[in-house]
Each structure stands twice: as C-alpha cells, then as structure tokens.
Amino acid sequence: MTFVITEPCLGTCDTSCVDVCPVDCIHGPLSVEEIEQIKLDGEEAKLADIQLYIDPAICIDCGACEPECPVEAIFDEYHVPDKWSDYLDKNAAFFEE
Ligand code: SF4
Ligand code: SF4
C-alpha cells in the first residue's frame, strides 16, 4: 500500500505532511524552503500549479501525514475518491522522471 496526495494540495502546498514523514518520501518540484520563501514574499500565485507527491516505493504506510494535511488531500491508495484516482499514477510518475 501507499498513501497518495490528490488535487486539494494543488496551490496549497502547506508542507505539514513533509514535517511528519519518518522516511522523507514527500517531495515536489520545489523544496520546502522554496515554497516557504514564496509564501513569505506574498507570491502564492506562483504555487497554483504546484503540489507535492508521495514516493510509493519509499512510503511505509504509517499514515502520519494524512491527519496533518489542512485540506484533506492525502488518502491511502484504497480510499482515494474516484474523481482523483489518476493521482495514484501522478504521484508515482513524479518519481520516475
Ligand atoms: S498534501 Fe496537504 S499537507 Fe502535504 S503539502 Fe499538500 S496541502 Fe500540504
Ligand atoms: S504514510 Fe507515512 S511514510 Fe507514507 S508518506 Fe505518509 S508519513 Fe510518509
């Protein structure tokens, strides 16, 4: 099993999930530091197309990230809402690049 980050993360990028992950398997196109700087600069619009992803090869299914997300973007792979089922592949694909 793995956990999956879905659409509500887009443009939110709160990064709370990153802080609690014991195996550091949550990453995105920008680092946490870059995201924080963008928010400090008041340039949140730059994050509109940005989200973070969970590496399914490293995730140990601990579930620690799920309750930390303020926008309820994280699901275990068996409970991803149908409308966001493509995010299973999107998360995996990010780490194949
Ligand atoms: S999944 Fe939730 S907590 Fe993690 S970066 Fe996205 S919005 Fe933030
Ligand atoms: S379930 Fe655990 S290991 Fe997997 S991404 Fe969330 S915090 Fe990390």
PDB file of N, CA and C and ligand atoms in Angstrom:
ATOM      1  N   MET A   1       0.848  -1.194   0.000  1.00  0.00           N
ATOM      2  CA  MET A   1       0.000   0.000   0.000  1.00  0.00           C
ATOM      3  C   MET A   1       0.883   1.243   0.000  1.00  0.00           C
ATOM      4  N   THR A   2       0.299   2.338  -0.422  1.00  0.00           N
ATOM      5  CA  THR A   2       0.983   3.619  -0.299  1.00  0.00           C
ATOM      6  C   THR A   2      -0.064   4.690  -0.017  1.00  0.00           C
ATOM      7  N   PHE A   3       0.381   5.815   0.432  1.00  0.00           N
ATOM      8  CA  PHE A   3      -0.510   6.965   0.560  1.00  0.00           C
ATOM      9  C   PHE A   3      -0.304   7.852  -0.664  1.00  0.00           C
ATOM     10  N   VAL A   4      -1.328   8.650  -0.977  1.00  0.00           N
ATOM     11  CA  VAL A   4      -1.363   9.401  -2.229  1.00  0.00           C
ATOM     12  C   VAL A   4      -1.809  10.836  -1.941  1.00  0.00           C
ATOM     13  N   ILE A   5      -1.155  11.797  -2.577  1.00  0.00           N
ATOM     14  CA  ILE A   5      -1.577  13.204  -2.457  1.00  0.00           C
ATOM     15  C   ILE A   5      -2.411  13.566  -3.682  1.00  0.00           C
ATOM     16  N   THR A   6      -3.561  14.188  -3.423  1.00  0.00           N
ATOM     17  CA  THR A   6      -4.515  14.464  -4.505  1.00  0.00           C
ATOM     18  C   THR A   6      -4.710  15.967  -4.729  1.00  0.00           C
ATOM     19  N   GLU A   7      -5.686  16.274  -5.553  1.00  0.00           N
ATOM     20  CA  GLU A   7      -5.875  17.620  -6.078  1.00  0.00           C
ATOM     21  C   GLU A   7      -5.913  18.775  -5.067  1.00  0.00           C
ATOM     22  N   PRO A   8      -6.520  18.609  -3.879  1.00  0.00           N
ATOM     23  CA  PRO A   8      -6.582  19.769  -2.978  1.00  0.00           C
ATOM     24  C   PRO A   8      -5.214  20.341  -2.612  1.00  0.00           C
ATOM     25  N   CYS A   9      -4.170  19.558  -2.768  1.00  0.00           N
ATOM     26  CA  CYS A   9      -2.817  20.062  -2.489  1.00  0.00           C
ATOM     27  C   CYS A   9      -2.400  21.119  -3.498  1.00  0.00           C
ATOM     28  N   LEU A  10      -2.926  21.043  -4.702  1.00  0.00           N
ATOM     29  CA  LEU A  10      -2.536  21.983  -5.759  1.00  0.00           C
ATOM     30  C   LEU A  10      -2.728  23.424  -5.281  1.00  0.00           C
ATOM     31  N   GLY A  11      -1.641  24.182  -5.273  1.00  0.00           N
ATOM     32  CA  GLY A  11      -1.727  25.576  -4.889  1.00  0.00           C
ATOM     33  C   GLY A  11      -1.744  25.801  -3.387  1.00  0.00           C
ATOM     34  N   THR A  12      -1.880  24.721  -2.608  1.00  0.00           N
ATOM     35  CA  THR A  12      -1.889  24.849  -1.149  1.00  0.00           C
ATOM     36  C   THR A  12      -0.486  24.625  -0.605  1.00  0.00           C
ATOM     37  N   CYS A  13       0.074  23.453  -0.904  1.00  0.00           N
ATOM     38  CA  CYS A  13       1.463  23.155  -0.541  1.00  0.00           C
ATOM     39  C   CYS A  13       1.802  23.576   0.877  1.00  0.00           C
ATOM     40  N   ASP A  14       0.998  23.143   1.809  1.00  0.00           N
ATOM     41  CA  ASP A  14       1.177  23.549   3.198  1.00  0.00           C
ATOM     42  C   ASP A  14       2.477  23.009   3.800  1.00  0.00           C
ATOM     43  N   THR A  15       2.924  21.870   3.317  1.00  0.00           N
ATOM     44  CA  THR A  15       4.159  21.156   3.712  1.00  0.00           C
ATOM     45  C   THR A  15       4.105  20.567   5.135  1.00  0.00           C
ATOM     46  N   SER A  16       2.954  20.611   5.811  1.00  0.00           N
ATOM     47  CA  SER A  16       2.846  19.978   7.136  1.00  0.00           C
ATOM     48  C   SER A  16       3.147  18.493   7.044  1.00  0.00           C
ATOM     49  N   CYS A  17       2.744  17.883   5.948  1.00  0.00           N
ATOM     50  CA  CYS A  17       2.942  16.441   5.790  1.00  0.00           C
ATOM     51  C   CYS A  17       4.425  16.100   5.729  1.00  0.00           C
ATOM     52  N   VAL A  18       5.204  16.963   5.105  1.00  0.00           N
ATOM     53  CA  VAL A  18       6.642  16.703   4.961  1.00  0.00           C
ATOM     54  C   VAL A  18       7.304  16.598   6.337  1.00  0.00           C
ATOM     55  N   ASP A  19       6.882  17.448   7.254  1.00  0.00           N
ATOM     56  CA  ASP A  19       7.497  17.508   8.585  1.00  0.00           C
ATOM     57  C   ASP A  19       7.318  16.221   9.372  1.00  0.00           C
ATOM     58  N   VAL A  20       6.225  15.511   9.129  1.00  0.00           N
ATOM     59  CA  VAL A  20       5.949  14.331   9.960  1.00  0.00           C
ATOM     60  C   VAL A  20       6.343  13.010   9.298  1.00  0.00           C
ATOM     61  N   CYS A  21       6.717  13.035   8.046  1.00  0.00           N
ATOM     62  CA  CYS A  21       7.030  11.779   7.355  1.00  0.00           C
ATOM     63  C   CYS A  21       8.363  11.213   7.868  1.00  0.00           C
ATOM     64  N   PRO A  22       8.344  10.017   8.426  1.00  0.00           N
ATOM     65  CA  PRO A  22       9.561   9.459   9.026  1.00  0.00           C
ATOM     66  C   PRO A  22      10.589   8.975   8.013  1.00  0.00           C
ATOM     67  N   VAL A  23      10.180   8.839   6.755  1.00  0.00           N
ATOM     68  CA  VAL A  23      11.126   8.327   5.751  1.00  0.00           C
ATOM     69  C   VAL A  23      11.399   9.342   4.636  1.00  0.00           C
ATOM     70  N   ASP A  24      10.955  10.577   4.835  1.00  0.00           N
ATOM     71  CA  ASP A  24      11.259  11.671   3.906  1.00  0.00           C
ATOM     72  C   ASP A  24      10.913  11.308   2.459  1.00  0.00           C
ATOM     73  N   CYS A  25       9.689  10.817   2.260  1.00  0.00           N
ATOM     74  CA  CYS A  25       9.312  10.401   0.891  1.00  0.00           C
ATOM     75  C   CYS A  25       8.305  11.329   0.243  1.00  0.00           C
ATOM     76  N   ILE A  26       8.129  12.541   0.803  1.00  0.00           N
ATOM     77  CA  ILE A  26       7.192  13.510   0.213  1.00  0.00           C
ATOM     78  C   ILE A  26       8.001  14.647  -0.403  1.00  0.00           C
ATOM     79  N   HIS A  27       7.867  14.782  -1.713  1.00  0.00           N
ATOM     80  CA  HIS A  27       8.649  15.789  -2.431  1.00  0.00           C
ATOM     81  C   HIS A  27       7.814  16.418  -3.531  1.00  0.00           C
ATOM     82  N   GLY A  28       8.302  17.540  -4.037  1.00  0.00           N
ATOM     83  CA  GLY A  28       7.628  18.205  -5.145  1.00  0.00           C
ATOM     84  C   GLY A  28       8.648  18.896  -6.009  1.00  0.00           C
ATOM     85  N   PRO A  29       8.173  19.639  -7.003  1.00  0.00           N
ATOM     86  CA  PRO A  29       9.107  20.325  -7.910  1.00  0.00           C
ATOM     87  C   PRO A  29       9.871  21.452  -7.226  1.00  0.00           C
ATOM     88  N   LEU A  30       9.351  21.927  -6.090  1.00  0.00           N
ATOM     89  CA  LEU A  30      10.058  22.941  -5.310  1.00  0.00           C
ATOM     90  C   LEU A  30      10.364  22.371  -3.938  1.00  0.00           C
ATOM     91  N   SER A  31      11.453  22.825  -3.325  1.00  0.00           N
ATOM     92  CA  SER A  31      11.781  22.380  -1.971  1.00  0.00           C
ATOM     93  C   SER A  31      10.868  23.080  -0.968  1.00  0.00           C
ATOM     94  N   VAL A  32      10.813  22.554   0.250  1.00  0.00           N
ATOM     95  CA  VAL A  32      10.030  23.194   1.311  1.00  0.00           C
ATOM     96  C   VAL A  32      10.525  24.631   1.514  1.00  0.00           C
ATOM     97  N   GLU A  33      11.828  24.816   1.475  1.00  0.00           N
ATOM     98  CA  GLU A  33      12.389  26.154   1.680  1.00  0.00           C
ATOM     99  C   GLU A  33      11.937  27.116   0.573  1.00  0.00           C
ATOM    100  N   GLU A  34      11.908  26.625  -0.656  1.00  0.00           N
ATOM    101  CA  GLU A  34      11.463  27.482  -1.767  1.00  0.00           C
ATOM    102  C   GLU A  34       9.987  27.842  -1.618  1.00  0.00           C
ATOM    103  N   ILE A  35       9.185  26.859  -1.196  1.00  0.00           N
ATOM    104  CA  ILE A  35       7.748  27.122  -1.003  1.00  0.00           C
ATOM    105  C   ILE A  35       7.541  28.149   0.108  1.00  0.00           C
ATOM    106  N   GLU A  36       8.284  27.990   1.194  1.00  0.00           N
ATOM    107  CA  GLU A  36       8.135  28.930   2.316  1.00  0.00           C
ATOM    108  C   GLU A  36       8.537  30.336   1.898  1.00  0.00           C
ATOM    109  N   GLN A  37       9.579  30.444   1.091  1.00  0.00           N
ATOM    110  CA  GLN A  37      10.027  31.758   0.654  1.00  0.00           C
ATOM    111  C   GLN A  37       8.986  32.436  -0.232  1.00  0.00           C
ATOM    112  N   ILE A  38       8.372  31.648  -1.115  1.00  0.00           N
ATOM    113  CA  ILE A  38       7.326  32.198  -1.988  1.00  0.00           C
ATOM    114  C   ILE A  38       6.175  32.749  -1.143  1.00  0.00           C
ATOM    115  N   LYS A  39       5.815  32.008  -0.081  1.00  0.00           N
ATOM    116  CA  LYS A  39       4.732  32.484   0.784  1.00  0.00           C
ATOM    117  C   LYS A  39       5.152  33.732   1.568  1.00  0.00           C
ATOM    118  N   LEU A  40       6.396  33.731   2.024  1.00  0.00           N
ATOM    119  CA  LEU A  40       6.892  34.920   2.739  1.00  0.00           C
ATOM    120  C   LEU A  40       6.865  36.143   1.840  1.00  0.00           C
ATOM    121  N   ASP A  41       7.114  35.925   0.555  1.00  0.00           N
ATOM    122  CA  ASP A  41       7.130  37.029  -0.404  1.00  0.00           C
ATOM    123  C   ASP A  41       5.728  37.420  -0.852  1.00  0.00           C
ATOM    124  N   GLY A  42       4.715  36.680  -0.375  1.00  0.00           N
ATOM    125  CA  GLY A  42       3.344  37.002  -0.762  1.00  0.00           C
ATOM    126  C   GLY A  42       3.049  36.677  -2.216  1.00  0.00           C
ATOM    127  N   GLU A  43       3.776  35.698  -2.759  1.00  0.00           N
ATOM    128  CA  GLU A  43       3.607  35.373  -4.180  1.00  0.00           C
ATOM    129  C   GLU A  43       2.967  33.996  -4.359  1.00  0.00           C
ATOM    130  N   GLU A  44       1.906  33.725  -3.575  1.00  0.00           N
ATOM    131  CA  GLU A  44       1.260  32.419  -3.604  1.00  0.00           C
ATOM    132  C   GLU A  44       0.778  32.016  -5.002  1.00  0.00           C
ATOM    133  N   ALA A  45       0.520  33.003  -5.855  1.00  0.00           N
ATOM    134  CA  ALA A  45       0.043  32.688  -7.206  1.00  0.00           C
ATOM    135  C   ALA A  45       1.029  31.782  -7.938  1.00  0.00           C
ATOM    136  N   LYS A  46       2.300  31.875  -7.567  1.00  0.00           N
ATOM    137  CA  LYS A  46       3.326  31.035  -8.206  1.00  0.00           C
ATOM    138  C   LYS A  46       3.134  29.556  -7.884  1.00  0.00           C
ATOM    139  N   LEU A  47       2.348  29.259  -6.843  1.00  0.00           N
ATOM    140  CA  LEU A  47       2.151  27.873  -6.417  1.00  0.00           C
ATOM    141  C   LEU A  47       0.917  27.241  -7.053  1.00  0.00           C
ATOM    142  N   ALA A  48       0.221  27.970  -7.897  1.00  0.00           N
ATOM    143  CA  ALA A  48      -1.071  27.499  -8.421  1.00  0.00           C
ATOM    144  C   ALA A  48      -0.987  26.112  -9.050  1.00  0.00           C
ATOM    145  N   ASP A  49       0.110  25.838  -9.736  1.00  0.00           N
ATOM    146  CA  ASP A  49       0.237  24.549 -10.428  1.00  0.00           C
ATOM    147  C   ASP A  49       1.160  23.583  -9.680  1.00  0.00           C
ATOM    148  N   ILE A  50       1.466  23.908  -8.448  1.00  0.00           N
ATOM    149  CA  ILE A  50       2.429  23.106  -7.696  1.00  0.00           C
ATOM    150  C   ILE A  50       1.720  22.242  -6.651  1.00  0.00           C
ATOM    151  N   GLN A  51       2.120  20.995  -6.557  1.00  0.00           N
ATOM    152  CA  GLN A  51       1.685  20.146  -5.451  1.00  0.00           C
ATOM    153  C   GLN A  51       2.852  19.254  -5.070  1.00  0.00           C
ATOM    154  N   LEU A  52       2.707  18.578  -3.949  1.00  0.00           N
ATOM    155  CA  LEU A  52       3.717  17.616  -3.536  1.00  0.00           C
ATOM    156  C   LEU A  52       3.212  16.206  -3.838  1.00  0.00           C
ATOM    157  N   TYR A  53       4.138  15.257  -3.818  1.00  0.00           N
ATOM    158  CA  TYR A  53       3.820  13.864  -4.158  1.00  0.00           C
ATOM    159  C   TYR A  53       4.484  12.928  -3.159  1.00  0.00           C
ATOM    160  N   ILE A  54       3.892  11.734  -3.028  1.00  0.00           N
ATOM    161  CA  ILE A  54       4.452  10.707  -2.150  1.00  0.00           C
ATOM    162  C   ILE A  54       5.098   9.625  -3.012  1.00  0.00           C
ATOM    163  N   ASP A  55       6.346   9.308  -2.706  1.00  0.00           N
ATOM    164  CA  ASP A  55       7.055   8.258  -3.441  1.00  0.00           C
ATOM    165  C   ASP A  55       6.547   6.885  -2.976  1.00  0.00           C
ATOM    166  N   PRO A  56       5.810   6.175  -3.838  1.00  0.00           N
ATOM    167  CA  PRO A  56       5.211   4.902  -3.415  1.00  0.00           C
ATOM    168  C   PRO A  56       6.242   3.824  -3.128  1.00  0.00           C
ATOM    169  N   ALA A  57       7.452   3.995  -3.639  1.00  0.00           N
ATOM    170  CA  ALA A  57       8.492   2.990  -3.417  1.00  0.00           C
ATOM    171  C   ALA A  57       9.119   3.121  -2.029  1.00  0.00           C
ATOM    172  N   ILE A  58       8.924   4.268  -1.410  1.00  0.00           N
ATOM    173  CA  ILE A  58       9.570   4.515  -0.112  1.00  0.00           C
ATOM    174  C   ILE A  58       8.553   4.625   1.027  1.00  0.00           C
ATOM    175  N   CYS A  59       7.352   5.084   0.739  1.00  0.00           N
ATOM    176  CA  CYS A  59       6.304   5.235   1.763  1.00  0.00           C
ATOM    177  C   CYS A  59       6.116   3.922   2.526  1.00  0.00           C
ATOM    178  N   ILE A  60       6.110   4.021   3.864  1.00  0.00           N
ATOM    179  CA  ILE A  60       5.947   2.824   4.700  1.00  0.00           C
ATOM    180  C   ILE A  60       4.526   2.711   5.261  1.00  0.00           C
ATOM    181  N   ASP A  61       3.620   3.512   4.699  1.00  0.00           N
ATOM    182  CA  ASP A  61       2.191   3.397   5.044  1.00  0.00           C
ATOM    183  C   ASP A  61       1.912   3.656   6.514  1.00  0.00           C
ATOM    184  N   CYS A  62       2.676   4.546   7.119  1.00  0.00           N
ATOM    185  CA  CYS A  62       2.475   4.791   8.548  1.00  0.00           C
ATOM    186  C   CYS A  62       1.232   5.618   8.820  1.00  0.00           C
ATOM    187  N   GLY A  63       0.814   6.422   7.829  1.00  0.00           N
ATOM    188  CA  GLY A  63      -0.393   7.226   7.980  1.00  0.00           C
ATOM    189  C   GLY A  63      -0.201   8.535   8.722  1.00  0.00           C
ATOM    190  N   ALA A  64       1.024   8.843   9.115  1.00  0.00           N
ATOM    191  CA  ALA A  64       1.259  10.059   9.904  1.00  0.00           C
ATOM    192  C   ALA A  64       0.902  11.333   9.141  1.00  0.00           C
ATOM    193  N   CYS A  65       1.067  11.320   7.844  1.00  0.00           N
ATOM    194  CA  CYS A  65       0.839  12.521   7.043  1.00  0.00           C
ATOM    195  C   CYS A  65      -0.643  12.864   6.891  1.00  0.00           C
ATOM    196  N   GLU A  66      -1.471  11.854   6.833  1.00  0.00           N
ATOM    197  CA  GLU A  66      -2.883  12.067   6.469  1.00  0.00           C
ATOM    198  C   GLU A  66      -3.589  13.102   7.355  1.00  0.00           C
ATOM    199  N   PRO A  67      -3.526  12.979   8.688  1.00  0.00           N
ATOM    200  CA  PRO A  67      -4.249  13.960   9.513  1.00  0.00           C
ATOM    201  C   PRO A  67      -3.603  15.328   9.553  1.00  0.00           C
ATOM    202  N   GLU A  68      -2.369  15.450   9.079  1.00  0.00           N
ATOM    203  CA  GLU A  68      -1.670  16.743   9.121  1.00  0.00           C
ATOM    204  C   GLU A  68      -2.110  17.682   8.007  1.00  0.00           C
ATOM    205  N   CYS A  69      -2.674  17.129   6.951  1.00  0.00           N
ATOM    206  CA  CYS A  69      -2.999  17.954   5.782  1.00  0.00           C
ATOM    207  C   CYS A  69      -4.231  18.814   6.056  1.00  0.00           C
ATOM    208  N   PRO A  70      -4.082  20.132   5.966  1.00  0.00           N
ATOM    209  CA  PRO A  70      -5.205  21.033   6.293  1.00  0.00           C
ATOM    210  C   PRO A  70      -6.323  21.008   5.255  1.00  0.00           C
ATOM    211  N   VAL A  71      -6.037  20.452   4.077  1.00  0.00           N
ATOM    212  CA  VAL A  71      -7.066  20.437   3.019  1.00  0.00           C
ATOM    213  C   VAL A  71      -7.489  19.011   2.667  1.00  0.00           C
ATOM    214  N   GLU A  72      -7.128  18.052   3.520  1.00  0.00           N
ATOM    215  CA  GLU A  72      -7.539  16.644   3.342  1.00  0.00           C
ATOM    216  C   GLU A  72      -7.231  16.135   1.928  1.00  0.00           C
ATOM    217  N   ALA A  73      -5.982  16.349   1.528  1.00  0.00           N
ATOM    218  CA  ALA A  73      -5.553  15.922   0.196  1.00  0.00           C
ATOM    219  C   ALA A  73      -4.969  14.515   0.195  1.00  0.00           C
ATOM    220  N   ILE A  74      -4.700  13.956   1.390  1.00  0.00           N
ATOM    221  CA  ILE A  74      -3.965  12.690   1.461  1.00  0.00           C
ATOM    222  C   ILE A  74      -4.903  11.530   1.794  1.00  0.00           C
ATOM    223  N   PHE A  75      -4.772  10.468   1.004  1.00  0.00           N
ATOM    224  CA  PHE A  75      -5.578   9.260   1.211  1.00  0.00           C
ATOM    225  C   PHE A  75      -4.678   8.031   1.084  1.00  0.00           C
ATOM    226  N   ASP A  76      -5.059   6.935   1.765  1.00  0.00           N
ATOM    227  CA  ASP A  76      -4.384   5.699   1.413  1.00  0.00           C
ATOM    228  C   ASP A  76      -4.921   5.238   0.066  1.00  0.00           C
ATOM    229  N   GLU A  77      -4.145   4.466  -0.630  1.00  0.00           N
ATOM    230  CA  GLU A  77      -4.463   4.196  -2.037  1.00  0.00           C
ATOM    231  C   GLU A  77      -5.813   3.508  -2.234  1.00  0.00           C
ATOM    232  N   TYR A  78      -6.317   2.866  -1.210  1.00  0.00           N
ATOM    233  CA  TYR A  78      -7.602   2.181  -1.343  1.00  0.00           C
ATOM    234  C   TYR A  78      -8.786   3.098  -1.058  1.00  0.00           C
ATOM    235  N   HIS A  79      -8.517   4.314  -0.611  1.00  0.00           N
ATOM    236  CA  HIS A  79      -9.601   5.234  -0.287  1.00  0.00           C
ATOM    237  C   HIS A  79      -9.502   6.551  -1.060  1.00  0.00           C
ATOM    238  N   VAL A  80      -8.748   6.557  -2.148  1.00  0.00           N
ATOM    239  CA  VAL A  80      -8.700   7.754  -2.984  1.00  0.00           C
ATOM    240  C   VAL A  80     -10.063   7.909  -3.660  1.00  0.00           C
ATOM    241  N   PRO A  81     -10.709   9.074  -3.531  1.00  0.00           N
ATOM    242  CA  PRO A  81     -12.002   9.273  -4.209  1.00  0.00           C
ATOM    243  C   PRO A  81     -11.873   9.021  -5.715  1.00  0.00           C
ATOM    244  N   ASP A  82     -12.901   8.453  -6.308  1.00  0.00           N
ATOM    245  CA  ASP A  82     -12.846   8.100  -7.733  1.00  0.00           C
ATOM    246  C   ASP A  82     -12.425   9.279  -8.607  1.00  0.00           C
ATOM    247  N   LYS A  83     -12.909  10.467  -8.260  1.00  0.00           N
ATOM    248  CA  LYS A  83     -12.613  11.636  -9.104  1.00  0.00           C
ATOM    249  C   LYS A  83     -11.123  11.972  -9.121  1.00  0.00           C
ATOM    250  N   TRP A  84     -10.395  11.444  -8.143  1.00  0.00           N
ATOM    251  CA  TRP A  84      -8.949  11.716  -8.096  1.00  0.00           C
ATOM    252  C   TRP A  84      -8.122  10.447  -8.271  1.00  0.00           C
ATOM    253  N   SER A  85      -8.693   9.424  -8.834  1.00  0.00           N
ATOM    254  CA  SER A  85      -7.990   8.147  -8.955  1.00  0.00           C
ATOM    255  C   SER A  85      -6.724   8.258  -9.804  1.00  0.00           C
ATOM    256  N   ASP A  86      -6.693   9.249 -10.716  1.00  0.00           N
ATOM    257  CA  ASP A  86      -5.494   9.412 -11.547  1.00  0.00           C
ATOM    258  C   ASP A  86      -4.288   9.894 -10.737  1.00  0.00           C
ATOM    259  N   TYR A  87      -4.526  10.345  -9.507  1.00  0.00           N
ATOM    260  CA  TYR A  87      -3.404  10.817  -8.699  1.00  0.00           C
ATOM    261  C   TYR A  87      -2.511   9.682  -8.206  1.00  0.00           C
ATOM    262  N   LEU A  88      -3.014   8.459  -8.233  1.00  0.00           N
ATOM    263  CA  LEU A  88      -2.141   7.314  -7.933  1.00  0.00           C
ATOM    264  C   LEU A  88      -0.985   7.301  -8.924  1.00  0.00           C
ATOM    265  N   ASP A  89      -1.300   7.393 -10.205  1.00  0.00           N
ATOM    266  CA  ASP A  89      -0.257   7.408 -11.241  1.00  0.00           C
ATOM    267  C   ASP A  89       0.554   8.693 -11.200  1.00  0.00           C
ATOM    268  N   LYS A  90      -0.120   9.808 -10.917  1.00  0.00           N
ATOM    269  CA  LYS A  90       0.599  11.090 -10.894  1.00  0.00           C
ATOM    270  C   LYS A  90       1.679  11.099  -9.818  1.00  0.00           C
ATOM    271  N   ASN A  91       1.355  10.558  -8.637  1.00  0.00           N
ATOM    272  CA  ASN A  91       2.359  10.509  -7.570  1.00  0.00           C
ATOM    273  C   ASN A  91       3.532   9.638  -7.986  1.00  0.00           C
ATOM    274  N   ALA A  92       3.248   8.455  -8.497  1.00  0.00           N
ATOM    275  CA  ALA A  92       4.318   7.538  -8.894  1.00  0.00           C
ATOM    276  C   ALA A  92       5.156   8.135 -10.023  1.00  0.00           C
ATOM    277  N   ALA A  93       4.468   8.765 -10.992  1.00  0.00           N
ATOM    278  CA  ALA A  93       5.163   9.284 -12.171  1.00  0.00           C
ATOM    279  C   ALA A  93       6.161  10.372 -11.808  1.00  0.00           C
ATOM    280  N   PHE A  94       5.852  11.151 -10.769  1.00  0.00           N
ATOM    281  CA  PHE A  94       6.767  12.236 -10.396  1.00  0.00           C
ATOM    282  C   PHE A  94       8.155  11.709 -10.068  1.00  0.00           C
ATOM    283  N   PHE A  95       8.203  10.504  -9.511  1.00  0.00           N
ATOM    284  CA  PHE A  95       9.493   9.951  -9.083  1.00  0.00           C
ATOM    285  C   PHE A  95      10.173   9.113 -10.168  1.00  0.00           C
ATOM    286  N   GLU A  96       9.483   8.968 -11.290  1.00  0.00           N
ATOM    287  CA  GLU A  96      10.076   8.226 -12.408  1.00  0.00           C
ATOM    288  C   GLU A  96      10.820   9.144 -13.351  1.00  0.00           C
ATOM    289  N   GLU A  97      10.647  10.462 -13.156  1.00  0.00           N
ATOM    290  CA  GLU A  97      11.257  11.412 -14.088  1.00  0.00           C
ATOM    291  C   GLU A  97      12.765  11.456 -13.893  1.00  0.00           C
TER     292      GLU A  97
HETATM  293  S1  SF4 B   1      -0.623  17.102   0.943  1.00  0.00           S
HETATM  294 FE1  SF4 B   1      -1.594  18.582   2.323  1.00  0.00          FE
HETATM  295  S2  SF4 B   1      -0.067  18.916   3.954  1.00  0.00           S
HETATM  296 FE2  SF4 B   1       1.020  17.942   2.233  1.00  0.00          FE
HETATM  297  S3  SF4 B   1       1.823  19.626   1.002  1.00  0.00           S
HETATM  298 FE3  SF4 B   1      -0.169  19.129   0.156  1.00  0.00          FE
HETATM  299  S4  SF4 B   1      -1.615  20.511   1.163  1.00  0.00           S
HETATM  300 FE4  SF4 B   1       0.252  20.446   2.392  1.00  0.00          FE
HETATM  301  S1  SF4 B   2       2.139   7.349   5.108  1.00  0.00           S
HETATM  302 FE1  SF4 B   2       3.939   7.716   6.410  1.00  0.00          FE
HETATM  303  S2  SF4 B   2       5.671   7.107   5.169  1.00  0.00           S
HETATM  304 FE2  SF4 B   2       3.946   7.356   3.778  1.00  0.00          FE
HETATM  305  S3  SF4 B   2       4.109   9.464   3.057  1.00  0.00           S
HETATM  306 FE3  SF4 B   2       2.745   9.485   4.832  1.00  0.00          FE
HETATM  307  S4  SF4 B   2       4.090   9.957   6.565  1.00  0.00           S
HETATM  308 FE4  SF4 B   2       5.402   9.295   4.855  1.00  0.00          FE
END
